[in-house]
Amino acid sequence: MDEVLEQRAKREGKVTPRACIENLLQAIERGEVESVVFVVRQPDGLIKTGWSNTLHTELLGLLECGKNHVLEEMW
């Protein structure tokens, strides 16, 4: 059933969490990723974060870059 929902979302131009992670995993396998930081919202509304072995200052910088990228997309 999940595959049907994934295909429907893809046809509609939506990026699901699964598609996002699969794209990230492919980039990692190609050696295109040095570090990762993520933020997720669970169905109950709880926010969780995680990151790879990276300096905390770099992680904060990556999050700030991500925030700026989202703001640019909003314009």
PDB file of C-alpha atoms in Angstrom:
ATOM      1  CA  MET A   1       0.000   0.000   0.000  1.00  0.00           C
ATOM      2  CA  ASP A   2       2.845   2.391   0.789  1.00  0.00           C
ATOM      3  CA  GLU A   3       4.228   1.952  -2.732  1.00  0.00           C
ATOM      4  CA  VAL A   4       0.899   3.019  -4.232  1.00  0.00           C
ATOM      5  CA  LEU A   5       0.859   6.137  -2.076  1.00  0.00           C
ATOM      6  CA  GLU A   6       4.495   6.874  -3.010  1.00  0.00           C
ATOM      7  CA  GLN A   7       3.721   6.566  -6.734  1.00  0.00           C
ATOM      8  CA  ARG A   8       0.647   8.786  -6.401  1.00  0.00           C
ATOM      9  CA  ALA A   9       2.638  11.425  -4.540  1.00  0.00           C
ATOM     10  CA  LYS A  10       5.362  11.292  -7.215  1.00  0.00           C
ATOM     11  CA  ARG A  11       2.800  11.807  -9.998  1.00  0.00           C
ATOM     12  CA  GLU A  12       1.408  14.785  -8.083  1.00  0.00           C
ATOM     13  CA  GLY A  13       4.892  16.294  -7.725  1.00  0.00           C
ATOM     14  CA  LYS A  14       5.007  15.793  -3.961  1.00  0.00           C
ATOM     15  CA  VAL A  15       8.189  14.806  -2.118  1.00  0.00           C
ATOM     16  CA  THR A  16       7.406  12.292   0.609  1.00  0.00           C
ATOM     17  CA  PRO A  17       9.699  11.612   3.570  1.00  0.00           C
ATOM     18  CA  ARG A  18      10.610   8.265   1.974  1.00  0.00           C
ATOM     19  CA  ALA A  19      11.514   9.899  -1.371  1.00  0.00           C
ATOM     20  CA  CYS A  20      13.565  12.548   0.431  1.00  0.00           C
ATOM     21  CA  ILE A  21      15.564   9.943   2.362  1.00  0.00           C
ATOM     22  CA  GLU A  22      16.016   7.733  -0.694  1.00  0.00           C
ATOM     23  CA  ASN A  23      17.449  10.707  -2.619  1.00  0.00           C
ATOM     24  CA  LEU A  24      19.760  11.460   0.309  1.00  0.00           C
ATOM     25  CA  LEU A  25      20.902   7.830   0.522  1.00  0.00           C
ATOM     26  CA  GLN A  26      21.700   7.792  -3.200  1.00  0.00           C
ATOM     27  CA  ALA A  27      23.781  10.973  -2.797  1.00  0.00           C
ATOM     28  CA  ILE A  28      25.616   9.398   0.156  1.00  0.00           C
ATOM     29  CA  GLU A  29      26.348   6.257  -1.888  1.00  0.00           C
ATOM     30  CA  ARG A  30      27.791   8.450  -4.688  1.00  0.00           C
ATOM     31  CA  GLY A  31      30.071  10.113  -2.121  1.00  0.00           C
ATOM     32  CA  GLU A  32      28.342  13.494  -2.436  1.00  0.00           C
ATOM     33  CA  VAL A  33      27.538  13.952   1.263  1.00  0.00           C
ATOM     34  CA  GLU A  34      30.057  14.856   3.959  1.00  0.00           C
ATOM     35  CA  SER A  35      27.715  15.480   6.896  1.00  0.00           C
ATOM     36  CA  VAL A  36      24.003  15.352   7.670  1.00  0.00           C
ATOM     37  CA  VAL A  37      21.672  17.157  10.042  1.00  0.00           C
ATOM     38  CA  PHE A  38      17.933  16.537  10.082  1.00  0.00           C
ATOM     39  CA  VAL A  39      14.745  17.724  11.720  1.00  0.00           C
ATOM     40  CA  VAL A  40      11.585  15.598  11.667  1.00  0.00           C
ATOM     41  CA  ARG A  41       8.030  16.077  12.883  1.00  0.00           C
ATOM     42  CA  GLN A  42       6.370  12.903  14.068  1.00  0.00           C
ATOM     43  CA  PRO A  43       2.649  12.227  13.622  1.00  0.00           C
ATOM     44  CA  ASP A  44       2.043  13.198  17.263  1.00  0.00           C
ATOM     45  CA  GLY A  45       3.693  16.596  16.607  1.00  0.00           C
ATOM     46  CA  LEU A  46       6.926  15.802  18.455  1.00  0.00           C
ATOM     47  CA  ILE A  47      10.006  17.347  16.795  1.00  0.00           C
ATOM     48  CA  LYS A  48      13.222  15.322  16.733  1.00  0.00           C
ATOM     49  CA  THR A  49      16.691  16.101  15.401  1.00  0.00           C
ATOM     50  CA  GLY A  50      19.771  14.108  14.554  1.00  0.00           C
ATOM     51  CA  TRP A  51      23.154  14.584  12.936  1.00  0.00           C
ATOM     52  CA  SER A  52      26.276  12.838  11.803  1.00  0.00           C
ATOM     53  CA  ASN A  53      29.625  13.169  13.562  1.00  0.00           C
ATOM     54  CA  THR A  54      30.219  16.874  12.887  1.00  0.00           C
ATOM     55  CA  LEU A  55      31.218  19.908  14.927  1.00  0.00           C
ATOM     56  CA  HIS A  56      28.205  21.512  16.566  1.00  0.00           C
ATOM     57  CA  THR A  57      29.117  24.904  15.102  1.00  0.00           C
ATOM     58  CA  GLU A  58      29.077  23.394  11.603  1.00  0.00           C
ATOM     59  CA  LEU A  59      25.716  21.764  12.294  1.00  0.00           C
ATOM     60  CA  LEU A  60      24.272  25.112  13.338  1.00  0.00           C
ATOM     61  CA  GLY A  61      25.659  26.647  10.152  1.00  0.00           C
ATOM     62  CA  LEU A  62      24.064  23.916   8.040  1.00  0.00           C
ATOM     63  CA  LEU A  63      20.722  24.488   9.744  1.00  0.00           C
ATOM     64  CA  GLU A  64      21.019  28.232   9.132  1.00  0.00           C
ATOM     65  CA  CYS A  65      21.832  27.602   5.456  1.00  0.00           C
ATOM     66  CA  GLY A  66      18.817  25.306   5.234  1.00  0.00           C
ATOM     67  CA  LYS A  67      16.613  27.973   6.819  1.00  0.00           C
ATOM     68  CA  ASN A  68      17.865  30.560   4.330  1.00  0.00           C
ATOM     69  CA  HIS A  69      17.238  28.189   1.438  1.00  0.00           C
ATOM     70  CA  VAL A  70      13.633  27.644   2.541  1.00  0.00           C
ATOM     71  CA  LEU A  71      13.116  31.404   2.871  1.00  0.00           C
ATOM     72  CA  GLU A  72      14.454  31.924  -0.663  1.00  0.00           C
ATOM     73  CA  GLU A  73      12.074  29.276  -1.992  1.00  0.00           C
ATOM     74  CA  MET A  74       9.178  31.107  -0.336  1.00  0.00           C
ATOM     75  CA  TRP A  75       9.902  34.276  -2.312  1.00  0.00           C
TER      76      TRP A  75
END
